[in-house]
Short mmCIF file of C-alpha atoms and ligand atoms in Angstrom, two decimals:
data_model
loop_
_atom_site.label_atom_id
_atom_site.label_comp_id
_atom_site.label_asym_id
_atom_site.label_seq_id
_atom_site.Cartn_x
_atom_site.Cartn_y
_atom_site.Cartn_z
CA MET E 45 19.20 26.96 -19.96
CA ALA E 46 17.58 23.52 -19.49
CA GLU E 47 16.60 21.80 -22.73
CA ARG E 48 12.81 21.54 -23.17
CA SER E 49 11.53 18.05 -23.88
CA GLU E 50 8.64 15.85 -24.98
CA VAL E 51 7.28 13.67 -22.14
CA VAL E 52 6.52 9.99 -22.58
CA PHE E 53 4.75 7.41 -20.44
CA VAL E 54 7.09 4.43 -20.50
CA ASP E 55 5.16 2.02 -18.32
CA GLY E 56 2.64 1.74 -15.51
CA VAL E 57 1.66 -0.97 -13.04
CA ARG E 58 -0.57 -1.37 -10.04
CA THR E 59 -1.39 -3.67 -7.19
CA PRO E 60 -4.69 -5.47 -7.39
CA PHE E 61 -7.33 -3.29 -5.69
CA GLY E 62 -8.84 -4.69 -2.48
CA ARG E 63 -12.08 -4.00 -0.67
CA ALA E 64 -11.42 -1.72 2.28
CA GLY E 65 -12.21 -2.95 5.76
CA GLU E 66 -11.54 -5.86 8.05
CA LYS E 67 -12.71 -8.41 5.50
CA GLY E 68 -10.63 -6.93 2.70
CA MET E 69 -7.50 -8.68 1.46
CA PHE E 70 -5.17 -5.81 2.44
CA TRP E 71 -6.54 -5.18 5.92
CA GLN E 72 -3.27 -6.32 7.44
CA THR E 73 -1.04 -4.81 4.74
CA ARG E 74 0.58 -1.40 5.22
CA ALA E 75 -0.24 1.33 2.71
CA ASP E 76 3.42 2.15 2.09
CA ASP E 77 4.15 -1.52 1.43
CA LEU E 78 1.50 -1.48 -1.31
CA VAL E 79 3.12 1.37 -3.18
CA VAL E 80 6.62 -0.02 -2.59
CA LYS E 81 5.48 -3.28 -4.14
CA ALA E 82 4.16 -1.37 -7.17
CA ILE E 83 7.42 0.57 -7.59
CA MET E 84 9.52 -2.60 -7.27
CA GLY E 85 7.36 -4.31 -9.86
CA LEU E 86 7.74 -1.34 -12.19
CA LEU E 87 11.54 -1.36 -11.84
CA GLU E 88 11.71 -5.12 -12.39
CA ARG E 89 9.72 -4.75 -15.59
CA ASN E 90 12.10 -2.07 -16.81
CA PRO E 91 15.58 -3.41 -16.11
CA ASP E 92 17.20 -1.08 -18.63
CA VAL E 93 16.44 1.94 -16.48
CA PRO E 94 19.47 2.78 -14.34
CA LYS E 95 18.06 3.27 -10.85
CA ASP E 96 20.43 6.09 -10.02
CA ALA E 97 19.25 8.01 -13.10
CA ILE E 98 15.73 8.45 -11.71
CA ASP E 99 15.39 12.14 -10.92
CA ASP E 100 12.42 12.04 -8.55
CA VAL E 101 9.67 9.89 -7.06
CA ALA E 102 6.30 11.58 -6.53
CA ILE E 103 3.71 9.53 -4.64
CA ALA E 104 0.23 10.74 -3.79
CA ALA E 105 -2.05 9.92 -0.88
CA THR E 106 -5.13 11.76 0.29
CA THR E 107 -4.75 11.07 3.98
CA GLN E 108 -1.09 11.68 4.68
CA GLN E 109 -0.84 10.17 8.13
CA GLY E 110 0.69 7.06 9.67
CA ASP E 111 1.77 4.61 6.98
CA GLN E 112 0.66 7.13 4.33
CA GLY E 113 2.59 10.00 5.92
CA LEU E 114 6.24 10.99 6.18
CA THR E 115 6.64 12.33 2.62
CA LEU E 116 5.72 9.08 0.92
CA GLY E 117 7.73 9.48 -2.28
CA ARG E 118 10.98 9.59 -0.33
CA THR E 119 10.13 6.74 2.05
CA ALA E 120 8.79 4.59 -0.78
CA ALA E 121 11.94 5.25 -2.84
CA LEU E 122 14.20 4.12 -0.01
CA LEU E 123 12.04 1.08 0.76
CA SER E 124 11.97 0.09 -2.94
CA GLY E 125 15.73 -0.22 -3.04
CA LEU E 126 16.37 2.95 -5.01
CA PRO E 127 19.73 4.51 -4.19
CA GLN E 128 19.79 7.18 -1.47
CA SER E 129 20.66 9.73 -4.14
CA VAL E 130 17.14 9.45 -5.62
CA PRO E 131 14.84 12.03 -3.98
CA GLY E 132 11.09 11.82 -3.49
CA TYR E 133 8.06 13.68 -2.18
CA ALA E 134 4.35 13.38 -1.45
CA ILE E 135 1.41 14.86 -3.35
CA ASP E 136 -2.25 15.43 -2.52
CA ARG E 137 -5.09 16.39 -4.82
CA MET E 138 -7.55 13.90 -3.33
CA CYS E 139 -8.86 11.55 -6.07
CA ALA E 140 -6.47 13.03 -8.63
CA GLY E 141 -3.37 12.47 -6.52
CA ALA E 142 -1.62 10.06 -8.86
CA MET E 143 -2.76 12.08 -11.87
CA THR E 144 -1.13 15.11 -10.29
CA SER E 145 2.04 13.11 -9.52
CA VAL E 146 2.20 12.43 -13.25
CA THR E 147 1.47 15.98 -14.42
CA THR E 148 3.83 17.56 -11.89
CA THR E 149 6.79 15.36 -12.71
CA ALA E 150 5.89 15.61 -16.41
CA GLY E 151 6.15 19.38 -16.09
CA ALA E 152 9.64 18.99 -14.67
CA ILE E 153 10.61 16.67 -17.54
CA ALA E 154 9.15 19.04 -20.12
CA PHE E 155 11.10 21.90 -18.57
CA GLY E 156 14.28 19.87 -18.85
CA ALA E 157 14.89 19.56 -15.11
CA TYR E 158 14.29 15.78 -15.06
CA ASP E 159 14.86 12.93 -17.51
CA LEU E 160 13.23 10.08 -15.59
CA ALA E 161 10.59 10.10 -12.87
CA ILE E 162 8.38 7.68 -11.00
CA ALA E 163 4.86 8.93 -10.34
CA GLY E 164 2.04 7.13 -8.58
CA GLY E 165 -0.25 6.99 -5.62
CA VAL E 166 -1.71 4.88 -2.88
CA GLU E 167 -4.81 4.88 -0.75
CA HIS E 168 -5.60 2.39 1.95
CA MET E 169 -9.17 3.43 2.65
CA GLY E 170 -9.44 0.67 5.25
CA ARG E 171 -6.64 2.09 7.36
CA HIS E 172 -7.40 5.69 6.37
CA PRO E 173 -11.15 6.23 6.01
CA MET E 174 -12.14 9.18 3.77
CA GLY E 175 -11.87 12.45 5.62
CA PHE E 176 -10.45 10.86 8.76
CA GLY E 177 -8.67 13.39 10.96
CA ALA E 178 -9.62 16.28 8.64
CA ASP E 179 -10.41 19.58 10.32
CA PRO E 180 -12.12 21.75 7.69
CA ASN E 181 -11.86 25.44 8.46
CA PRO E 182 -15.15 26.60 10.06
CA ARG E 183 -15.20 29.52 7.60
CA PHE E 184 -16.23 27.06 4.87
CA LEU E 185 -19.64 26.67 6.45
CA ALA E 186 -19.90 29.98 8.32
CA GLU E 187 -19.23 32.00 5.18
CA LYS E 188 -21.14 29.54 3.00
CA LEU E 189 -18.07 28.92 0.85
CA VAL E 190 -19.37 25.38 0.48
CA SER E 191 -22.43 23.68 1.88
CA ALA E 192 -21.97 20.88 4.43
CA GLU E 193 -23.34 18.46 1.83
CA ALA E 194 -20.44 19.18 -0.51
CA LEU E 195 -18.07 17.50 1.91
CA ASN E 196 -19.78 14.16 1.30
CA MET E 197 -19.08 12.87 -2.20
CA GLY E 198 -22.21 10.72 -2.39
CA ASN E 199 -24.33 13.81 -1.74
CA THR E 200 -22.63 15.66 -4.57
CA ALA E 201 -23.59 12.79 -6.87
CA GLU E 202 -27.22 13.01 -5.72
CA ARG E 203 -27.07 16.70 -6.61
CA ILE E 204 -25.97 15.92 -10.15
CA HIS E 205 -29.07 13.76 -10.48
CA ASP E 206 -31.11 16.78 -9.23
CA ARG E 207 -29.41 19.19 -11.59
CA PHE E 208 -29.79 17.02 -14.69
CA PRO E 209 -33.12 15.17 -14.47
CA GLN E 210 -32.41 13.38 -17.75
CA LEU E 211 -29.70 11.48 -15.86
CA THR E 212 -32.07 8.98 -14.31
CA LYS E 213 -31.29 6.26 -11.79
CA GLU E 214 -32.08 3.72 -14.48
CA ARG E 215 -29.33 5.20 -16.70
CA SER E 216 -26.88 5.20 -13.80
CA ASP E 217 -27.67 1.60 -12.94
CA ARG E 218 -27.36 0.49 -16.55
CA TYR E 219 -24.03 2.27 -16.88
CA ALA E 220 -22.86 0.57 -13.65
CA MET E 221 -23.97 -2.86 -14.80
CA ARG E 222 -22.07 -2.41 -18.06
CA SER E 223 -18.96 -1.39 -16.17
CA GLN E 224 -19.14 -4.68 -14.26
CA GLN E 225 -19.67 -6.61 -17.48
CA LYS E 226 -16.77 -4.87 -19.23
CA VAL E 227 -14.40 -5.61 -16.36
CA ALA E 228 -15.46 -9.26 -16.41
CA ALA E 229 -14.87 -9.41 -20.17
CA ALA E 230 -11.51 -7.65 -19.86
CA TYR E 231 -10.40 -10.15 -17.20
CA GLU E 232 -11.65 -13.01 -19.35
CA ALA E 233 -9.61 -11.68 -22.28
CA GLY E 234 -6.53 -11.17 -20.08
CA LYS E 235 -6.38 -7.38 -20.53
CA ILE E 236 -6.09 -6.43 -16.85
CA GLN E 237 -3.75 -9.05 -15.41
CA PRO E 238 -0.50 -8.14 -17.23
CA ASP E 239 -0.23 -4.82 -15.38
CA LEU E 240 -0.97 -6.17 -11.91
CA ILE E 241 1.87 -6.73 -9.45
CA PRO E 242 0.92 -9.56 -7.09
CA VAL E 243 1.02 -8.70 -3.38
CA ALA E 244 1.44 -11.09 -0.45
CA THR E 245 -1.48 -10.85 1.98
CA ARG E 246 -2.01 -11.92 5.54
CA ASN E 247 -5.30 -12.76 7.21
CA GLY E 248 -6.74 -15.16 9.80
CA ASP E 249 -6.07 -18.15 7.53
CA GLY E 250 -2.39 -17.26 7.06
CA TRP E 251 -0.53 -15.95 4.04
CA GLY E 252 -2.08 -15.45 0.64
CA LEU E 253 -1.31 -13.78 -2.67
CA ALA E 254 -3.46 -11.06 -4.19
CA THR E 255 -3.43 -11.44 -7.96
CA ARG E 256 -6.85 -10.02 -8.91
CA ASP E 257 -9.04 -7.11 -7.94
CA GLU E 258 -11.36 -7.97 -5.11
CA ALA E 259 -14.30 -5.63 -5.75
CA PRO E 260 -15.79 -6.64 -9.14
CA ARG E 261 -19.29 -8.12 -9.04
CA PRO E 262 -19.73 -9.71 -12.46
CA GLU E 263 -23.10 -11.14 -11.46
CA THR E 264 -24.62 -7.65 -11.21
CA THR E 265 -28.12 -7.31 -12.69
CA MET E 266 -30.46 -4.36 -13.20
CA GLU E 267 -32.93 -5.97 -10.78
CA GLY E 268 -30.23 -6.34 -8.12
CA LEU E 269 -29.17 -2.72 -8.57
CA ALA E 270 -32.75 -1.45 -8.46
CA GLY E 271 -33.25 -2.93 -5.00
CA LEU E 272 -30.21 -1.36 -3.29
CA ARG E 273 -30.45 1.21 -0.51
CA THR E 274 -29.67 4.85 -1.27
CA PRO E 275 -27.31 5.63 1.62
CA PHE E 276 -26.84 9.32 0.89
CA ARG E 277 -30.51 10.35 0.80
CA PRO E 278 -33.87 8.67 1.46
CA HIS E 279 -35.37 7.75 -1.92
CA GLY E 280 -32.20 8.93 -3.62
CA ARG E 281 -30.58 7.51 -6.73
CA VAL E 282 -27.00 6.88 -5.71
CA THR E 283 -26.32 3.37 -4.36
CA ALA E 284 -23.38 1.10 -3.55
CA GLY E 285 -24.01 -0.44 -6.97
CA ASN E 286 -23.68 2.71 -9.09
CA SER E 287 -20.81 4.25 -7.08
CA SER E 288 -17.19 3.35 -6.81
CA GLY E 289 -16.53 1.63 -3.51
CA LEU E 290 -14.05 1.97 -0.67
CA ASN E 291 -10.78 0.32 -1.65
CA ASP E 292 -7.10 -0.25 -0.93
CA GLY E 293 -4.49 -0.13 -3.70
CA ALA E 294 -1.45 1.52 -5.24
CA THR E 295 -0.14 2.50 -8.66
CA ALA E 296 3.23 3.50 -10.10
CA SER E 297 4.32 4.77 -13.49
CA LEU E 298 7.58 5.60 -15.20
CA LEU E 299 7.82 8.85 -17.14
CA ALA E 300 10.74 9.97 -19.25
CA SER E 301 11.92 12.62 -21.62
CA GLU E 302 11.60 11.28 -25.14
CA SER E 303 15.36 11.61 -25.68
CA MET E 304 16.19 9.62 -22.52
CA ALA E 305 13.72 6.91 -23.54
CA GLU E 306 15.46 6.72 -26.92
CA GLN E 307 18.91 6.72 -25.33
CA LEU E 308 17.98 3.82 -23.04
CA GLY E 309 16.16 1.97 -25.81
CA LEU E 310 12.87 1.98 -23.87
CA SER E 311 9.69 1.32 -25.79
CA ILE E 312 7.08 3.93 -24.99
CA LYS E 313 3.38 3.49 -24.37
CA MET E 314 2.04 7.05 -24.61
CA ARG E 315 3.19 10.57 -25.41
CA LEU E 316 1.87 13.44 -23.29
CA VAL E 317 -0.06 16.03 -25.31
CA SER E 318 -1.62 18.35 -22.71
CA PHE E 319 -3.21 18.44 -19.28
CA ALA E 320 -5.47 20.72 -17.29
CA PHE E 321 -7.23 21.01 -13.97
CA ALA E 322 -10.32 23.13 -13.34
CA GLY E 323 -12.56 24.09 -10.44
CA VAL E 324 -16.36 23.80 -10.30
CA GLU E 325 -19.06 24.19 -7.63
CA PRO E 326 -18.04 21.78 -4.85
CA GLU E 327 -21.72 20.78 -4.45
CA ILE E 328 -21.62 19.07 -7.87
CA MET E 329 -17.95 18.17 -7.92
CA GLY E 330 -18.56 15.27 -10.32
CA ILE E 331 -18.89 17.55 -13.34
CA GLY E 332 -15.30 18.72 -12.83
CA PRO E 333 -13.91 16.75 -15.80
CA VAL E 334 -16.07 18.79 -18.20
CA PRO E 335 -14.20 22.11 -17.87
CA SER E 336 -10.83 20.44 -17.28
CA THR E 337 -11.28 18.47 -20.52
CA GLU E 338 -12.35 21.57 -22.44
CA LYS E 339 -9.25 23.33 -21.16
CA ALA E 340 -6.92 20.42 -21.99
CA LEU E 341 -8.43 20.17 -25.49
CA ARG E 342 -7.99 23.91 -26.00
CA LYS E 343 -4.34 23.74 -24.91
CA ALA E 344 -3.77 20.88 -27.33
CA GLY E 345 -5.60 22.54 -30.22
CA LEU E 346 -7.91 19.50 -30.43
CA SER E 347 -11.66 18.94 -30.27
CA ILE E 348 -13.55 16.19 -28.48
CA ASP E 349 -14.00 14.45 -31.85
CA ASP E 350 -10.24 13.92 -32.02
CA ILE E 351 -10.36 11.71 -28.93
CA GLY E 352 -10.58 8.06 -29.93
CA LEU E 353 -10.43 6.46 -26.49
CA PHE E 354 -11.66 7.69 -23.11
CA GLU E 355 -10.59 6.46 -19.68
CA LEU E 356 -12.93 8.20 -17.26
CA ASN E 357 -12.78 7.55 -13.56
CA GLU E 358 -16.14 6.25 -12.44
CA ALA E 359 -16.46 7.87 -9.01
CA PHE E 360 -20.21 7.70 -9.59
CA ALA E 361 -22.12 6.58 -12.69
CA VAL E 362 -24.11 9.82 -12.77
CA GLN E 363 -20.98 11.93 -12.88
CA VAL E 364 -19.60 10.02 -15.86
CA LEU E 365 -23.00 10.37 -17.56
CA SER E 366 -22.94 14.14 -17.01
CA PHE E 367 -19.62 14.23 -18.87
CA LEU E 368 -20.88 12.04 -21.72
CA ASP E 369 -24.09 14.06 -22.08
CA HIS E 370 -22.18 17.31 -22.15
CA PHE E 371 -20.01 16.11 -25.03
CA GLY E 372 -22.85 14.34 -26.87
CA ILE E 373 -21.38 10.85 -26.34
CA ASP E 374 -23.70 7.84 -25.92
CA ASP E 375 -23.87 6.09 -22.53
CA ASP E 376 -22.57 2.90 -24.15
CA ASP E 377 -20.11 4.40 -26.63
CA PRO E 378 -17.45 1.72 -27.22
CA ARG E 379 -14.66 4.31 -27.00
CA VAL E 380 -15.42 4.87 -23.32
CA ASN E 381 -13.83 2.70 -20.61
CA GLU E 382 -13.42 -0.32 -22.83
CA TYR E 383 -12.18 -2.46 -19.92
CA GLY E 384 -14.73 -1.10 -17.44
CA GLY E 385 -13.95 1.27 -14.61
CA ALA E 386 -13.90 2.18 -10.96
CA ILE E 387 -17.51 1.15 -10.27
CA ALA E 388 -16.33 -2.43 -10.69
CA LEU E 389 -12.57 -2.25 -10.10
CA GLY E 390 -12.66 0.15 -7.16
CA HIS E 391 -11.28 3.61 -6.55
CA PRO E 392 -8.48 3.79 -3.99
CA LEU E 393 -8.57 7.58 -4.23
CA ALA E 394 -5.06 8.92 -4.80
CA SER E 395 -3.95 5.89 -6.80
CA SER E 396 -6.64 5.87 -9.49
CA GLY E 397 -5.25 8.43 -11.95
CA VAL E 398 -2.44 6.10 -12.98
CA ARG E 399 -4.86 3.16 -13.25
CA LEU E 400 -6.66 5.11 -15.97
CA MET E 401 -3.34 5.66 -17.76
CA ILE E 402 -2.38 1.98 -17.52
CA GLN E 403 -5.67 0.99 -19.17
CA LEU E 404 -5.42 3.65 -21.86
CA ALA E 405 -1.85 2.58 -22.66
CA ARG E 406 -2.93 -1.02 -23.18
CA GLN E 407 -5.83 0.05 -25.40
CA PHE E 408 -3.47 2.22 -27.47
CA GLU E 409 -1.51 -0.95 -28.34
CA GLU E 410 -4.70 -2.53 -29.63
CA HIS E 411 -6.00 0.51 -31.48
CA PRO E 412 -3.39 1.79 -33.92
CA GLU E 413 -6.25 3.61 -35.67
CA VAL E 414 -6.61 5.89 -32.62
CA ARG E 415 -4.29 8.83 -32.34
CA TYR E 416 -5.45 10.57 -29.14
CA GLY E 417 -6.87 9.37 -25.84
CA LEU E 418 -8.10 11.08 -22.70
CA THR E 419 -7.78 10.21 -19.03
CA ALA E 420 -10.06 12.31 -16.83
CA MET E 421 -11.48 12.34 -13.33
CA CYS E 422 -13.47 14.35 -10.84
CA ILE E 423 -11.95 15.53 -7.60
CA GLY E 424 -13.40 16.29 -4.18
CA LEU E 425 -14.18 19.90 -3.27
CA GLY E 426 -15.10 20.61 -6.87
CA GLN E 427 -12.35 19.99 -9.38
CA GLY E 428 -11.66 18.03 -12.52
CA GLY E 429 -8.41 16.77 -14.00
CA SER E 430 -7.77 15.76 -17.63
CA VAL E 431 -4.72 14.49 -19.44
CA ILE E 432 -4.58 13.99 -23.22
CA TRP E 433 -2.19 11.39 -24.62
CA GLU E 434 -0.98 10.49 -28.09
CA ASN E 435 -0.72 6.89 -29.22
CA PRO E 436 2.82 6.08 -30.42
CA ASN E 437 1.36 3.08 -32.31
CA TRP E 438 -0.93 5.34 -34.30
CA ASN E 439 -0.70 4.80 -37.99
CA LYS E 440 -2.57 6.71 -40.61
CA LYS E 441 -3.31 3.66 -42.72
CA ALA E 442 -5.13 1.91 -39.88
CA ALA E 443 -7.02 5.13 -39.17
CA MET E 444 -8.11 5.48 -42.82
CA SER E 445 -9.28 1.89 -43.14
CA THR E 446 -11.29 2.13 -39.91
CA LYS E 447 -12.92 5.32 -41.18
CA LYS E 448 -13.76 3.66 -44.50
CA ALA E 449 -15.25 0.62 -42.77
CA ALA E 450 -17.44 2.88 -40.63
CA ARG E 451 -18.93 4.59 -43.69
C1 LIG M 206 -21.80 3.80 -1.47
C2 LIG M 206 -21.09 3.34 -0.21
C3 LIG M 206 -21.53 4.20 0.99
C4 LIG M 206 -21.50 1.90 0.02
O1 LIG M 206 -20.78 1.40 1.09
P1 LIG M 206 -21.12 -0.01 1.75
O2 LIG M 206 -22.52 0.02 2.27
O3 LIG M 206 -20.02 -0.36 2.67
O4 LIG M 206 -21.05 -0.93 0.46
P2 LIG M 206 -21.22 -2.49 0.30
O5 LIG M 206 -20.19 -2.98 -0.63
O6 LIG M 206 -21.32 -3.13 1.65
O7 LIG M 206 -22.60 -2.58 -0.42
C5 LIG M 206 -23.85 -2.33 0.23
C6 LIG M 206 -24.84 -3.39 -0.20
O8 LIG M 206 -25.04 -3.28 -1.60
C7 LIG M 206 -24.79 -4.54 -2.21
N1 LIG M 206 -24.19 -4.30 -3.54
C8 LIG M 206 -23.14 -3.50 -3.82
N2 LIG M 206 -22.90 -3.53 -5.14
C9 LIG M 206 -23.82 -4.35 -5.69
C10 LIG M 206 -24.07 -4.77 -7.01
N3 LIG M 206 -23.33 -4.37 -8.03
N4 LIG M 206 -25.10 -5.61 -7.21
C11 LIG M 206 -25.87 -6.03 -6.19
N5 LIG M 206 -25.66 -5.68 -4.91
C12 LIG M 206 -24.64 -4.83 -4.67
C13 LIG M 206 -23.84 -5.25 -1.28
O9 LIG M 206 -23.90 -6.64 -1.43
C14 LIG M 206 -24.34 -4.81 0.07
O10 LIG M 206 -25.47 -5.60 0.39
P3 LIG M 206 -25.76 -6.03 1.91
O11 LIG M 206 -26.01 -4.73 2.64
O12 LIG M 206 -26.96 -6.88 1.79
O13 LIG M 206 -24.53 -6.73 2.39
C15 LIG M 206 -19.54 3.43 -0.37
O14 LIG M 206 -19.10 2.49 -1.28
C16 LIG M 206 -19.09 4.82 -0.79
O15 LIG M 206 -19.05 5.74 0.04
N6 LIG M 206 -18.74 4.98 -2.08
C17 LIG M 206 -18.32 6.25 -2.59
C18 LIG M 206 -16.84 6.43 -2.37
C19 LIG M 206 -16.41 7.83 -2.68
O16 LIG M 206 -17.07 8.81 -2.33
N7 LIG M 206 -15.26 7.96 -3.33
C20 LIG M 206 -14.78 9.24 -3.72
C21 LIG M 206 -15.38 9.62 -4.97
S1 LIG M 206 -15.14 11.31 -5.32
#
C-alpha cells in the first residue's frame, strides 16, 4: 500500500502579468511559451530537485485550444527540458485552474502516488478571449438551469450588488483603490519582484523584457473610479476599475511530500492543511468562496478566526466584499491581500490560483506569528475554491507577543 504523506508547497513563481490585446506586452508571445518560461524559472530556482524525479506536471488553461491545447502539462514539460519520462496533463476549472492543478497533484502526493509535482496554469486572454469557441448546451437556457446572464461574469457581479444592497458601489470602488495602492506599496517594498520570471517580449519596436506586471494603475483615485462606465448594465456598479481585467500570464509551483522535501534538503514555504470546492447559484458565482471556505475550515477543524492571512482572488471587488461581510471581516482588514490583488495585478484566469499561493508564501515568511492562511477564489458557473495552508515559520512565541501587543 502506498505510504500516505503530508504535502508541502516548496516554491512558486510566475511571469509578469500583461494586459490582454494588441497593445499588451505578450500579444506576440505564445501561451505555452509563457508557462514554459515559468516552469524553467522554477526549476532553475530549485537546482536540488532531480528533474527525473518529478512525478507529474499539471497545467491548467480555461480555453484549451491552439497554443493552450494539446494536453498542456505534457507539452510544457517537454518544452521545459524535463526528461521524456516525466508525464503531464491539462486541467480546467476556469478561474481555479491552477488551484485545481495544485489540489489534484497534492491529492496524489498525500495518497503516496507522487513525491514531487509541478502544478500551475496559464491564460492568454488576448489570444483566447473568455468563452471563445464555447458551445454551451442549449438545455442550460431551455431548461432554465442557468440564466443567460450567468454566463457573463460581470453580470454575476452586478447581481451580487443587487442581492446585498449594503455592498455599495462606493465600497467596491474604495476596495479597488486600496488594492491598487497595496500593489504599488508592495512593488515599492520589493515584495512582488522576487517571484517574477522575466519574459522576452516582441512588439513593433523590437525585442523587450517583461519584468513587471503591466496592469496596475497606482494613480487610481475615487473620483476617477466614480466616473467610469458600467459596461455590464446601464447605471450599474461594476466598472473596469473595480473588476479584474483581461490579462495574459502563467504560474508554476513545486509541490512535494514532506519526506521528499526533507530528503532533498528543500526548504518549504507552506504546508497543506485542507482544501474544498463548492457550488453556488451560477447567477451570483462570486459568493462561491463562502461555502468552499466553510467546507475547508470544517475539514481542517478550524474556524475563520484561526486564519491569520487571506489571499482572496479579486475577480470583482463586490465579490470579495460579500466574502468579507459574510465572515464579519472589515473591508480594509490588514490580514486581507496585504500585497493587493487581481484588481490591480490582473487575473489571467487559469493561472491565478498559484499567484495567490506565491503571495501567501511570501507573507508567511514575514509573519511568524501567523499559523494558518487561506487562498480562495470564485469560479465561473457558480463555484468557489479554498485552500488552507500552515506556515512552517510559525512560532508560538511570536504569536503570543503579537497577541499581547494587540491587547
Ligand atoms: C470590465 C471590462 C469589461 C473592462 O474592459 P475594457 O473596457 O477593455 O477595460 P479598459 O482597461 O480599457 O478600461 C476601460 C476604461 O476604464 C479606465 N480605467 C480602468 N481602470 C481604471 C482605474 N483604476 N482608474 C481610472 N480609470 C480606469 C480605462 O482607462 C479605460 O478608459 P478609456 O475608455 O477612456 O480608455 C473587462 O476588464 C472585464 O471583462 N473584466 C472582467 C474579467 C472577468 O470576468 N474575469 C473573470 C472573473 S470570474
